[in-house]
PDB file of C-alpha atoms in Angstrom:
ATOM      1  CA  PRO D  18     120.600 202.511  53.362  1.00 62.00           C
ATOM      2  CA  ILE D  19     120.115 205.559  51.185  1.00 61.00           C
ATOM      3  CA  THR D  20     122.796 207.473  53.121  1.00 70.00           C
ATOM      4  CA  GLU D  21     125.163 204.733  53.072  1.00 74.00           C
ATOM      5  CA  GLN D  22     124.696 204.260  49.330  1.00 69.00           C
ATOM      6  CA  LEU D  23     125.246 208.155  48.807  1.00 71.00           C
ATOM      7  CA  LEU D  24     128.350 208.224  50.867  1.00 76.00           C
ATOM      8  CA  ASP D  25     129.890 205.106  49.031  1.00 75.00           C
ATOM      9  CA  MET D  26     129.237 206.992  45.713  1.00 68.00           C
ATOM     10  CA  VAL D  27     130.903 210.148  46.793  1.00 73.00           C
ATOM     11  CA  GLU D  28     133.975 208.203  48.152  1.00 72.00           C
ATOM     12  CA  GLN D  29     134.229 206.010  44.890  1.00 70.00           C
ATOM     13  CA  THR D  30     134.170 209.225  42.608  1.00 67.00           C
ATOM     14  CA  GLN D  31     137.122 210.726  44.558  1.00 66.00           C
ATOM     15  CA  TYR D  32     139.363 207.496  43.894  1.00 68.00           C
ATOM     16  CA  ASP D  33     137.725 205.825  41.023  1.00 65.00           C
ATOM     17  CA  GLU D  34     139.331 206.159  37.475  1.00 70.00           C
ATOM     18  CA  ASP D  35     136.245 205.321  35.612  1.00 65.00           C
ATOM     19  CA  ARG D  36     136.964 206.894  32.200  1.00 64.00           C
ATOM     20  CA  THR D  37     133.679 205.611  30.736  1.00 68.00           C
ATOM     21  CA  GLY D  38     131.510 206.735  33.521  1.00 67.00           C
ATOM     22  CA  LEU D  39     129.831 203.112  33.603  1.00 73.00           C
ATOM     23  CA  ASN D  40     130.534 202.603  37.233  1.00 72.00           C
ATOM     24  CA  ALA D  41     129.106 206.096  38.151  1.00 70.00           C
ATOM     25  CA  SER D  42     126.132 205.353  36.079  1.00 76.00           C
ATOM     26  CA  ALA D  43     125.540 201.977  37.785  1.00 78.00           C
ATOM     27  CA  GLN D  44     125.953 203.278  41.275  1.00 74.00           C
ATOM     28  CA  LEU D  45     123.591 206.377  40.325  1.00 75.00           C
ATOM     29  CA  TYR D  46     121.028 203.797  39.219  1.00 76.00           C
ATOM     30  CA  ARG D  47     121.270 201.825  42.389  1.00 76.00           C
ATOM     31  CA  PHE D  48     120.987 205.021  44.429  1.00 69.00           C
ATOM     32  CA  LEU D  49     117.793 205.992  42.577  1.00 72.00           C
ATOM     33  CA  THR D  50     116.311 202.529  42.994  1.00 74.00           C
ATOM     34  CA  MET D  51     117.136 202.955  46.814  1.00 67.00           C
ATOM     35  CA  VAL D  52     115.257 206.287  46.837  1.00 65.00           C
ATOM     36  CA  LYS D  53     112.315 204.782  45.005  1.00 64.00           C
ATOM     37  CA  ILE D  54     112.208 201.842  47.516  1.00 60.00           C
ATOM     38  CA  TYR D  55     113.080 203.536  50.893  1.00 61.00           C
ATOM     39  CA  GLY D  56     112.474 207.405  50.296  1.00 61.00           C
ATOM     40  CA  GLN D  57     109.424 209.181  51.027  1.00 55.00           C
ATOM     41  CA  THR D  58     107.611 211.857  48.737  1.00 55.00           C
ATOM     42  CA  GLY D  59     105.322 214.642  49.726  1.00 55.00           C
ATOM     43  CA  GLY D  60     105.216 213.133  53.253  1.00 54.00           C
ATOM     44  CA  LYS D  61     103.784 209.797  51.944  1.00 54.00           C
ATOM     45  CA  SER D  62     105.006 206.445  53.031  1.00 53.00           C
ATOM     46  CA  SER D  63     107.824 204.755  50.888  1.00 51.00           C
ATOM     47  CA  LEU D  64     107.052 201.842  48.506  1.00 51.00           C
ATOM     48  CA  PHE D  65     108.970 199.543  50.904  1.00 57.00           C
ATOM     49  CA  GLN D  66     106.700 200.634  53.707  1.00 64.00           C
ATOM     50  CA  HIS D  67     103.483 199.884  51.647  1.00 63.00           C
ATOM     51  CA  LEU D  68     104.673 196.500  50.677  1.00 74.00           C
ATOM     52  CA  GLU D  69     105.627 195.699  54.279  1.00 79.00           C
ATOM     53  CA  LYS D  70     101.984 196.262  55.323  1.00 84.00           C
ATOM     54  CA  LEU D  71     100.686 194.449  52.445  1.00 89.00           C
ATOM     55  CA  ASP D  72     102.939 191.462  52.688  1.00 89.00           C
ATOM     56  CA  PRO D  73     100.702 189.363  54.915  1.00 92.00           C
ATOM     57  CA  LEU D  74      97.929 189.671  52.515  1.00 94.00           C
ATOM     58  CA  LEU D  75     100.101 189.060  49.345  1.00 93.00           C
ATOM     59  CA  ASN D  76     101.265 185.792  51.007  1.00 93.00           C
ATOM     60  CA  TRP D  77      97.834 184.800  51.919  1.00 95.00           C
ATOM     61  CA  LEU D  78      96.622 185.695  48.210  1.00 96.00           C
ATOM     62  CA  ASP D  79      99.247 183.681  46.722  1.00 94.00           C
ATOM     63  CA  GLN D  80      97.913 180.574  48.567  1.00 95.00           C
ATOM     64  CA  LYS D  81      94.188 181.348  48.253  1.00 96.00           C
ATOM     65  CA  PHE D  82      93.914 182.823  44.833  1.00 95.00           C
ATOM     66  CA  GLY D  83      91.899 179.873  43.756  1.00 95.00           C
ATOM     67  CA  ASP D  84      89.025 180.546  46.140  1.00 97.00           C
ATOM     68  CA  PRO D  85      86.246 182.178  44.008  1.00 96.00           C
ATOM     69  CA  GLU D  86      84.722 183.682  47.172  1.00 96.00           C
ATOM     70  CA  ILE D  87      87.704 186.081  47.922  1.00 96.00           C
ATOM     71  CA  GLY D  88      86.623 189.730  47.715  1.00 95.00           C
ATOM     72  CA  LEU D  89      87.671 193.138  48.738  1.00 95.00           C
ATOM     73  CA  MET D  90      86.218 192.828  52.142  1.00 96.00           C
ATOM     74  CA  ASP D  91      88.005 189.479  52.723  1.00 96.00           C
ATOM     75  CA  MET D  92      91.194 191.151  51.744  1.00 96.00           C
ATOM     76  CA  ALA D  93      90.642 194.207  53.785  1.00 96.00           C
ATOM     77  CA  ASP D  94      89.678 192.131  56.797  1.00 96.00           C
ATOM     78  CA  ARG D  95      92.782 190.186  56.581  1.00 94.00           C
ATOM     79  CA  LEU D  96      94.705 193.137  57.430  1.00 94.00           C
ATOM     80  CA  GLY D  97      92.170 194.693  59.628  1.00 95.00           C
ATOM     81  CA  ILE D  98      91.668 197.861  57.606  1.00 94.00           C
ATOM     82  CA  SER D  99      88.900 199.445  55.558  1.00 96.00           C
ATOM     83  CA  PRO D 100      88.521 198.475  52.051  1.00 96.00           C
ATOM     84  CA  ARG D 101      88.984 202.163  50.899  1.00 96.00           C
ATOM     85  CA  TYR D 102      92.457 202.190  52.695  1.00 93.00           C
ATOM     86  CA  LEU D 103      93.417 198.808  51.294  1.00 94.00           C
ATOM     87  CA  ASN D 104      92.828 200.078  47.717  1.00 94.00           C
ATOM     88  CA  ALA D 105      94.860 203.218  48.638  1.00 91.00           C
ATOM     89  CA  LEU D 106      97.858 201.101  49.735  1.00 90.00           C
ATOM     90  CA  PHE D 107      97.647 199.027  46.582  1.00 89.00           C
ATOM     91  CA  ARG D 108      97.322 202.090  44.463  1.00 89.00           C
ATOM     92  CA  GLN D 109     100.488 203.555  46.140  1.00 83.00           C
ATOM     93  CA  ALA D 110     102.363 200.296  45.804  1.00 82.00           C
ATOM     94  CA  PHE D 111     101.218 198.905  42.503  1.00 84.00           C
ATOM     95  CA  GLY D 112      99.269 201.640  40.790  1.00 86.00           C
ATOM     96  CA  ILE D 113      96.095 199.442  40.792  1.00 91.00           C
ATOM     97  CA  THR D 114      93.326 198.345  43.166  1.00 95.00           C
ATOM     98  CA  ALA D 115      93.471 195.376  45.370  1.00 95.00           C
ATOM     99  CA  TYR D 116      90.823 193.488  43.318  1.00 95.00           C
ATOM    100  CA  ALA D 117      92.763 194.393  40.022  1.00 95.00           C
ATOM    101  CA  TYR D 118      95.868 192.761  41.790  1.00 94.00           C
ATOM    102  CA  LEU D 119      93.863 189.743  42.518  1.00 96.00           C
ATOM    103  CA  ILE D 120      92.736 189.422  39.091  1.00 96.00           C
ATOM    104  CA  ARG D 121      96.134 189.968  37.660  1.00 94.00           C
ATOM    105  CA  LEU D 122      97.469 187.312  40.045  1.00 95.00           C
ATOM    106  CA  ARG D 123      94.775 184.861  39.046  1.00 96.00           C
ATOM    107  CA  ILE D 124      95.690 185.295  35.388  1.00 96.00           C
ATOM    108  CA  ARG D 125      99.222 184.962  36.100  1.00 94.00           C
ATOM    109  CA  LYS D 126      98.492 181.615  38.005  1.00 94.00           C
ATOM    110  CA  ALA D 127      96.311 180.411  35.113  1.00 94.00           C
ATOM    111  CA  LYS D 128      99.187 181.032  32.568  1.00 93.00           C
ATOM    112  CA  GLU D 129     101.390 178.897  34.934  1.00 90.00           C
ATOM    113  CA  LEU D 130      98.914 176.184  34.869  1.00 91.00           C
ATOM    114  CA  MET D 131      98.546 176.429  30.989  1.00 89.00           C
ATOM    115  CA  SER D 132     102.341 176.165  30.675  1.00 86.00           C
ATOM    116  CA  LYS D 133     102.800 173.124  32.792  1.00 78.00           C
ATOM    117  CA  SER D 134     103.265 169.761  30.896  1.00 63.00           C
ATOM    118  CA  GLU D 135      99.819 168.335  32.387  1.00 72.00           C
ATOM    119  CA  ARG D 136      97.094 169.049  30.127  1.00 82.00           C
ATOM    120  CA  LYS D 137      94.022 170.692  31.768  1.00 88.00           C
ATOM    121  CA  SER D 138      90.799 171.956  30.088  1.00 92.00           C
ATOM    122  CA  ILE D 139      90.132 175.668  30.254  1.00 93.00           C
ATOM    123  CA  LYS D 140      87.183 174.896  32.533  1.00 95.00           C
ATOM    124  CA  GLU D 141      89.625 173.150  35.032  1.00 95.00           C
ATOM    125  CA  ILE D 142      92.167 175.916  34.783  1.00 95.00           C
ATOM    126  CA  ALA D 143      89.491 178.508  35.341  1.00 96.00           C
ATOM    127  CA  GLN D 144      88.310 176.732  38.325  1.00 96.00           C
ATOM    128  CA  LEU D 145      91.666 176.222  39.697  1.00 95.00           C
ATOM    129  CA  SER D 146      92.406 180.073  39.096  1.00 96.00           C
ATOM    130  CA  GLY D 147      89.333 181.095  41.074  1.00 96.00           C
ATOM    131  CA  TYR D 148      86.723 181.638  38.267  1.00 96.00           C
ATOM    132  CA  ARG D 149      83.341 179.907  38.844  1.00 94.00           C
ATOM    133  CA  ASP D 150      82.608 180.232  35.065  1.00 94.00           C
ATOM    134  CA  PRO D 151      84.990 179.487  32.272  1.00 95.00           C
ATOM    135  CA  SER D 152      83.396 182.248  30.178  1.00 96.00           C
ATOM    136  CA  HIS D 153      84.140 184.908  32.864  1.00 96.00           C
ATOM    137  CA  PHE D 154      87.770 183.540  32.936  1.00 97.00           C
ATOM    138  CA  ILE D 155      88.233 183.814  29.133  1.00 96.00           C
ATOM    139  CA  SER D 156      86.910 187.451  29.297  1.00 96.00           C
ATOM    140  CA  ALA D 157      89.183 188.459  32.103  1.00 96.00           C
ATOM    141  CA  PHE D 158      91.994 186.727  30.468  1.00 96.00           C
ATOM    142  CA  GLY D 159      91.277 188.558  27.123  1.00 95.00           C
ATOM    143  CA  LYS D 160      91.149 191.838  28.872  1.00 94.00           C
ATOM    144  CA  THR D 161      94.286 191.367  30.879  1.00 92.00           C
ATOM    145  CA  GLU D 162      96.411 189.587  27.977  1.00 93.00           C
ATOM    146  CA  GLY D 163      94.745 190.737  24.986  1.00 94.00           C
ATOM    147  CA  MET D 164      94.231 187.216  23.655  1.00 94.00           C
ATOM    148  CA  THR D 165      92.150 184.208  24.697  1.00 94.00           C
ATOM    149  CA  PRO D 166      93.627 181.376  26.591  1.00 94.00           C
ATOM    150  CA  ASP D 167      93.576 179.186  23.487  1.00 91.00           C
ATOM    151  CA  GLN D 168      95.424 181.800  21.586  1.00 92.00           C
ATOM    152  CA  PHE D 169      97.907 182.010  24.474  1.00 90.00           C
ATOM    153  CA  ARG D 170      98.495 178.188  24.446  1.00 88.00           C
ATOM    154  CA  LYS D 171      98.920 178.224  20.679  1.00 87.00           C
ATOM    155  CA  LEU D 172     101.423 181.066  20.921  1.00 86.00           C
ATOM    156  CA  GLN D 173     103.332 179.099  23.534  1.00 81.00           C
ATOM    157  CA  GLY D 174     103.175 175.912  21.323  1.00 79.00           C
ATOM    158  CA  LEU D 175     101.332 174.013  24.005  1.00 68.00           C
ATOM    159  CA  THR D 176      98.676 171.216  23.387  1.00 59.00           C
ATOM    160  CA  TYR D 177      95.786 170.909  25.386  1.00 53.00           C
ATOM    161  CA  MET D 178      92.481 169.208  25.967  1.00 50.00           C
ATOM    162  CA  THR D 179      89.095 170.692  24.781  1.00 47.00           C
TER     163      THR D 179
END
């Protein structure tokens, strides 16, 4: 895809009467995005290749994020790789560890649950998001979002049960 995009860019610049340079700018941006996705740097795999390796795990986590028993070993076992290699893949793909990804996923899902019209308590949301203890959930939410779940709800104009 990179070569094809580059050839299209060269061809278009020969025939295009783009006086503002906007078309060329947009094409260059698309090209750089493709390089980021498909290209390799320093002999390392591309972002696309990392995501392809992680895809089965990411799909599994989307379904099982609410299980408080999930840990780094479970995630690594899911792909049949070591926890160290799993963390290396996550760092290259997302810039964070696998467990940090799981925490962010849980917080994102908790925010979705809080944004729904049905009213759930913080304790219920914590449990549905994979936290055994509401205070641990509130702490993780605060570290990730910079506010408590109640503050998030108020900011969103949401009513809730106590």
